[in-house]
Amino acid sequence: MHFDLCCFRRVSIPLAFLGGGALLLPLSAQADALQQQFDDLQNLQVIAHRGASGHAPEQTLPALKLAHEMEADYLELDIQMTADGELVAFHDETIDRTTDGEGELKDFTLEELKALDAGSWFNASSQEHADDAFSEVQILTLGEIIEHFGTDTRYYLETKSPELYPGIEEALVDELEAHGLIQAGAAVIQSFSQPSLLEIQALNDDVPLIQLVWYYPEDNGDERLVEWTGVTPGPSEIDDADFQAIREYALGIGTNLTYDDERQVIDAAFVEQAQANDLLVHVYTINETEDMRMLLDWGVDGIFTDFPDRLNALVQ
Ligand code: G3P
Ligand code: CA
């Protein structure tokens, strides 16, 4: 990444100016936009987890529109690829939980996925926020989402299960570049897969990267925590060199706070040590106000939440 604090200057880039892609954006404006994004990332970022997914079906237009209306800084999306090579926003590897279909997402074409009901499941699971209109919502392509919101928001995009989708990194960077989003400072890319992040960096080293980690007890009943992919040791063993190894390619770390919504896996000292090694610390997925207050007290740099309205009520 090429962030130069000496040259910081606030600019605003009209969406129309970006229309048609990166070629219309002068290099100096791109540098300013990336600098603005970097500067904004130094403040607490409200990251709408799968959109405002506590209020509406995750990663669908209602959830994303609500998150935008609630003034989330980033729309968080999990990106996977259809059988015919289209990038879609979808969390699970199977379509069973959040649609009326069954099977692995990678086996379906976009046309087949578009025919599914991607919202009725939410009405069955959330009486408080149920809405008959949700039965009409569809799985969205990344392109559809970008065309809807443009650079009026920022996107926090996860390469989800990238080992299932050879070429997903190139397809993602191509799509973001075609819409001028990296150049506009409107995209962050996150992954649990270090190789996926390194591939993104090789394709475009301007996009800020977040290394996701998930700490959990290796064996049930074992006190010792490990990281899912082994990208770091567990929190009790992690040292400065481990954080610095991530800082070589990523701007920050995205970590769970708890395991199974019960056991806390990180503490204020973990956050302090990561930040002392120049890493941003973003924490997922925090829906209780009490937890939000605690993390704000710890000084974290961003919080993923299904309820961006709750978090913004604390920070705005
Ligand atoms: O991307 C941060 C957080 O969303 C990771 O968990 O399973 O919700 O993608 P998951
Ligand atoms: Ca995610």
mmCIF file with all atom_site columns, C-alpha atoms in Angstrom, residues 93-194:
data_model
loop_
_atom_site.group_PDB
_atom_site.id
_atom_site.type_symbol
_atom_site.label_atom_id
_atom_site.label_alt_id
_atom_site.label_comp_id
_atom_site.label_asym_id
_atom_site.label_entity_id
_atom_site.label_seq_id
_atom_site.pdbx_PDB_ins_code
_atom_site.Cartn_x
_atom_site.Cartn_y
_atom_site.Cartn_z
_atom_site.occupancy
_atom_site.B_iso_or_equiv
_atom_site.pdbx_formal_charge
_atom_site.auth_seq_id
_atom_site.auth_comp_id
_atom_site.auth_asym_id
_atom_site.auth_atom_id
_atom_site.pdbx_PDB_model_num
ATOM 1   C CA . GLU A 1 93  ? -21.336 -22.852 1.117   1.00 0.00 ? 93  GLU A CA 1
ATOM 2   C CA . THR A 1 94  ? -24.783 -24.428 0.829   1.00 0.00 ? 94  THR A CA 1
ATOM 3   C CA . ILE A 1 95  ? -27.997 -22.654 -0.071  1.00 0.00 ? 95  ILE A CA 1
ATOM 4   C CA . ASP A 1 96  ? -30.098 -24.583 2.461   1.00 0.00 ? 96  ASP A CA 1
ATOM 5   C CA . ARG A 1 97  ? -30.230 -22.146 5.404   1.00 0.00 ? 97  ARG A CA 1
ATOM 6   C CA . THR A 1 98  ? -31.116 -18.893 3.635   1.00 0.00 ? 98  THR A CA 1
ATOM 7   C CA . THR A 1 99  ? -33.072 -19.972 0.553   1.00 0.00 ? 99  THR A CA 1
ATOM 8   C CA . ASP A 1 100 ? -35.805 -22.439 -0.366  1.00 0.00 ? 100 ASP A CA 1
ATOM 9   C CA . GLY A 1 101 ? -33.281 -24.520 -2.306  1.00 0.00 ? 101 GLY A CA 1
ATOM 10  C CA . GLU A 1 102 ? -30.842 -27.245 -1.350  1.00 0.00 ? 102 GLU A CA 1
ATOM 11  C CA . GLY A 1 103 ? -27.277 -28.017 -2.313  1.00 0.00 ? 103 GLY A CA 1
ATOM 12  C CA . GLU A 1 104 ? -23.924 -26.353 -2.761  1.00 0.00 ? 104 GLU A CA 1
ATOM 13  C CA . LEU A 1 105 ? -23.930 -22.832 -4.138  1.00 0.00 ? 105 LEU A CA 1
ATOM 14  C CA . LYS A 1 106 ? -21.034 -23.577 -6.474  1.00 0.00 ? 106 LYS A CA 1
ATOM 15  C CA . ASP A 1 107 ? -23.184 -26.103 -8.354  1.00 0.00 ? 107 ASP A CA 1
ATOM 16  C CA . PHE A 1 108 ? -25.861 -23.563 -9.346  1.00 0.00 ? 108 PHE A CA 1
ATOM 17  C CA . THR A 1 109 ? -25.894 -21.065 -12.197 1.00 0.00 ? 109 THR A CA 1
ATOM 18  C CA . LEU A 1 110 ? -26.833 -17.472 -11.504 1.00 0.00 ? 110 LEU A CA 1
ATOM 19  C CA . GLU A 1 111 ? -30.169 -17.983 -13.249 1.00 0.00 ? 111 GLU A CA 1
ATOM 20  C CA . GLU A 1 112 ? -30.944 -20.936 -10.972 1.00 0.00 ? 112 GLU A CA 1
ATOM 21  C CA . LEU A 1 113 ? -29.953 -18.995 -7.865  1.00 0.00 ? 113 LEU A CA 1
ATOM 22  C CA . LYS A 1 114 ? -32.016 -15.985 -8.926  1.00 0.00 ? 114 LYS A CA 1
ATOM 23  C CA . ALA A 1 115 ? -35.122 -18.185 -8.996  1.00 0.00 ? 115 ALA A CA 1
ATOM 24  C CA . LEU A 1 116 ? -34.785 -18.921 -5.265  1.00 0.00 ? 116 LEU A CA 1
ATOM 25  C CA . ASP A 1 117 ? -36.624 -17.212 -2.404  1.00 0.00 ? 117 ASP A CA 1
ATOM 26  C CA . ALA A 1 118 ? -33.812 -15.709 -0.320  1.00 0.00 ? 118 ALA A CA 1
ATOM 27  C CA . GLY A 1 119 ? -35.983 -14.016 2.302   1.00 0.00 ? 119 GLY A CA 1
ATOM 28  C CA . SER A 1 120 ? -38.774 -16.200 3.696   1.00 0.00 ? 120 SER A CA 1
ATOM 29  C CA . TRP A 1 121 ? -36.349 -18.033 5.986   1.00 0.00 ? 121 TRP A CA 1
ATOM 30  C CA . PHE A 1 122 ? -35.787 -14.721 7.790   1.00 0.00 ? 122 PHE A CA 1
ATOM 31  C CA . ASN A 1 123 ? -39.502 -14.294 8.532   1.00 0.00 ? 123 ASN A CA 1
ATOM 32  C CA . ALA A 1 124 ? -39.535 -17.731 10.107  1.00 0.00 ? 124 ALA A CA 1
ATOM 33  C CA . SER A 1 125 ? -36.553 -16.900 12.316  1.00 0.00 ? 125 SER A CA 1
ATOM 34  C CA . SER A 1 126 ? -37.296 -13.271 13.253  1.00 0.00 ? 126 SER A CA 1
ATOM 35  C CA . GLN A 1 127 ? -40.889 -12.476 14.124  1.00 0.00 ? 127 GLN A CA 1
ATOM 36  C CA . GLU A 1 128 ? -39.952 -8.985  15.290  1.00 0.00 ? 128 GLU A CA 1
ATOM 37  C CA . HIS A 1 129 ? -38.592 -7.935  11.905  1.00 0.00 ? 129 HIS A CA 1
ATOM 38  C CA . ALA A 1 130 ? -40.625 -10.200 9.596   1.00 0.00 ? 130 ALA A CA 1
ATOM 39  C CA . ASP A 1 131 ? -42.044 -8.616  6.448   1.00 0.00 ? 131 ASP A CA 1
ATOM 40  C CA . ASP A 1 132 ? -44.086 -10.362 3.736   1.00 0.00 ? 132 ASP A CA 1
ATOM 41  C CA . ALA A 1 133 ? -42.098 -8.468  1.104   1.00 0.00 ? 133 ALA A CA 1
ATOM 42  C CA . PHE A 1 134 ? -38.981 -10.426 2.090   1.00 0.00 ? 134 PHE A CA 1
ATOM 43  C CA . SER A 1 135 ? -40.387 -13.492 0.299   1.00 0.00 ? 135 SER A CA 1
ATOM 44  C CA . GLU A 1 136 ? -39.654 -11.665 -2.957  1.00 0.00 ? 136 GLU A CA 1
ATOM 45  C CA . VAL A 1 137 ? -35.947 -10.976 -2.395  1.00 0.00 ? 137 VAL A CA 1
ATOM 46  C CA . GLN A 1 138 ? -33.232 -12.602 -4.460  1.00 0.00 ? 138 GLN A CA 1
ATOM 47  C CA . ILE A 1 139 ? -29.580 -13.454 -4.114  1.00 0.00 ? 139 ILE A CA 1
ATOM 48  C CA . LEU A 1 140 ? -27.600 -10.502 -5.488  1.00 0.00 ? 140 LEU A CA 1
ATOM 49  C CA . THR A 1 141 ? -24.556 -10.356 -7.681  1.00 0.00 ? 141 THR A CA 1
ATOM 50  C CA . LEU A 1 142 ? -21.727 -8.116  -6.533  1.00 0.00 ? 142 LEU A CA 1
ATOM 51  C CA . GLY A 1 143 ? -22.224 -6.128  -9.710  1.00 0.00 ? 143 GLY A CA 1
ATOM 52  C CA . GLU A 1 144 ? -25.869 -5.463  -8.866  1.00 0.00 ? 144 GLU A CA 1
ATOM 53  C CA . ILE A 1 145 ? -24.901 -4.243  -5.406  1.00 0.00 ? 145 ILE A CA 1
ATOM 54  C CA . ILE A 1 146 ? -22.201 -1.951  -6.745  1.00 0.00 ? 146 ILE A CA 1
ATOM 55  C CA . GLU A 1 147 ? -24.531 -0.572  -9.397  1.00 0.00 ? 147 GLU A CA 1
ATOM 56  C CA . HIS A 1 148 ? -27.113 0.195   -6.738  1.00 0.00 ? 148 HIS A CA 1
ATOM 57  C CA . PHE A 1 149 ? -24.858 1.939   -4.207  1.00 0.00 ? 149 PHE A CA 1
ATOM 58  C CA . GLY A 1 150 ? -21.895 3.086   -6.294  1.00 0.00 ? 150 GLY A CA 1
ATOM 59  C CA . THR A 1 151 ? -19.438 5.082   -4.212  1.00 0.00 ? 151 THR A CA 1
ATOM 60  C CA . ASP A 1 152 ? -22.163 6.299   -1.841  1.00 0.00 ? 152 ASP A CA 1
ATOM 61  C CA . THR A 1 153 ? -20.904 3.638   0.550   1.00 0.00 ? 153 THR A CA 1
ATOM 62  C CA . ARG A 1 154 ? -17.855 1.469   1.102   1.00 0.00 ? 154 ARG A CA 1
ATOM 63  C CA . TYR A 1 155 ? -17.656 -2.311  0.739   1.00 0.00 ? 155 TYR A CA 1
ATOM 64  C CA . TYR A 1 156 ? -15.955 -4.785  3.081   1.00 0.00 ? 156 TYR A CA 1
ATOM 65  C CA . LEU A 1 157 ? -15.683 -7.877  0.922   1.00 0.00 ? 157 LEU A CA 1
ATOM 66  C CA . GLU A 1 158 ? -14.725 -11.352 2.070   1.00 0.00 ? 158 GLU A CA 1
ATOM 67  C CA . THR A 1 159 ? -13.340 -13.989 -0.234  1.00 0.00 ? 159 THR A CA 1
ATOM 68  C CA . LYS A 1 160 ? -15.406 -16.770 1.332   1.00 0.00 ? 160 LYS A CA 1
ATOM 69  C CA . SER A 1 161 ? -14.135 -20.351 0.995   1.00 0.00 ? 161 SER A CA 1
ATOM 70  C CA . PRO A 1 162 ? -11.797 -19.222 -1.806  1.00 0.00 ? 162 PRO A CA 1
ATOM 71  C CA . GLU A 1 163 ? -10.333 -22.722 -2.148  1.00 0.00 ? 163 GLU A CA 1
ATOM 72  C CA . LEU A 1 164 ? -13.664 -23.705 -3.743  1.00 0.00 ? 164 LEU A CA 1
ATOM 73  C CA . TYR A 1 165 ? -13.440 -20.986 -6.370  1.00 0.00 ? 165 TYR A CA 1
ATOM 74  C CA . PRO A 1 166 ? -10.185 -20.912 -8.352  1.00 0.00 ? 166 PRO A CA 1
ATOM 75  C CA . GLY A 1 167 ? -9.846  -17.450 -9.903  1.00 0.00 ? 167 GLY A CA 1
ATOM 76  C CA . ILE A 1 168 ? -12.169 -15.680 -7.467  1.00 0.00 ? 168 ILE A CA 1
ATOM 77  C CA . GLU A 1 169 ? -9.483  -13.192 -6.473  1.00 0.00 ? 169 GLU A CA 1
ATOM 78  C CA . GLU A 1 170 ? -8.869  -12.074 -10.044 1.00 0.00 ? 170 GLU A CA 1
ATOM 79  C CA . ALA A 1 171 ? -12.598 -11.881 -10.758 1.00 0.00 ? 171 ALA A CA 1
ATOM 80  C CA . LEU A 1 172 ? -13.129 -9.789  -7.628  1.00 0.00 ? 172 LEU A CA 1
ATOM 81  C CA . VAL A 1 173 ? -10.313 -7.358  -8.288  1.00 0.00 ? 173 VAL A CA 1
ATOM 82  C CA . ASP A 1 174 ? -11.369 -7.051  -11.936 1.00 0.00 ? 174 ASP A CA 1
ATOM 83  C CA . GLU A 1 175 ? -14.926 -6.185  -10.906 1.00 0.00 ? 175 GLU A CA 1
ATOM 84  C CA . LEU A 1 176 ? -13.819 -3.642  -8.306  1.00 0.00 ? 176 LEU A CA 1
ATOM 85  C CA . GLU A 1 177 ? -11.364 -2.036  -10.702 1.00 0.00 ? 177 GLU A CA 1
ATOM 86  C CA . ALA A 1 178 ? -13.939 -1.923  -13.496 1.00 0.00 ? 178 ALA A CA 1
ATOM 87  C CA . HIS A 1 179 ? -16.240 0.060   -11.223 1.00 0.00 ? 179 HIS A CA 1
ATOM 88  C CA . GLY A 1 180 ? -13.401 2.249   -9.953  1.00 0.00 ? 180 GLY A CA 1
ATOM 89  C CA . LEU A 1 181 ? -14.013 1.195   -6.367  1.00 0.00 ? 181 LEU A CA 1
ATOM 90  C CA . ILE A 1 182 ? -10.473 0.426   -5.277  1.00 0.00 ? 182 ILE A CA 1
ATOM 91  C CA . GLN A 1 183 ? -9.281  3.667   -6.817  1.00 0.00 ? 183 GLN A CA 1
ATOM 92  C CA . ALA A 1 184 ? -12.115 5.521   -5.049  1.00 0.00 ? 184 ALA A CA 1
ATOM 93  C CA . GLY A 1 185 ? -11.059 4.143   -1.649  1.00 0.00 ? 185 GLY A CA 1
ATOM 94  C CA . ALA A 1 186 ? -14.372 2.344   -1.360  1.00 0.00 ? 186 ALA A CA 1
ATOM 95  C CA . ALA A 1 187 ? -13.250 -1.279  -0.912  1.00 0.00 ? 187 ALA A CA 1
ATOM 96  C CA . VAL A 1 188 ? -11.623 -3.365  1.801   1.00 0.00 ? 188 VAL A CA 1
ATOM 97  C CA . ILE A 1 189 ? -10.957 -7.062  1.226   1.00 0.00 ? 189 ILE A CA 1
ATOM 98  C CA . GLN A 1 190 ? -10.973 -9.559  4.090   1.00 0.00 ? 190 GLN A CA 1
ATOM 99  C CA . SER A 1 191 ? -10.369 -13.290 4.266   1.00 0.00 ? 191 SER A CA 1
ATOM 100 C CA . PHE A 1 192 ? -9.586  -16.104 6.660   1.00 0.00 ? 192 PHE A CA 1
ATOM 101 C CA . SER A 1 193 ? -7.316  -17.374 3.871   1.00 0.00 ? 193 SER A CA 1
ATOM 102 C CA . GLN A 1 194 ? -3.873  -15.800 3.927   1.00 0.00 ? 194 GLN A CA 1
#
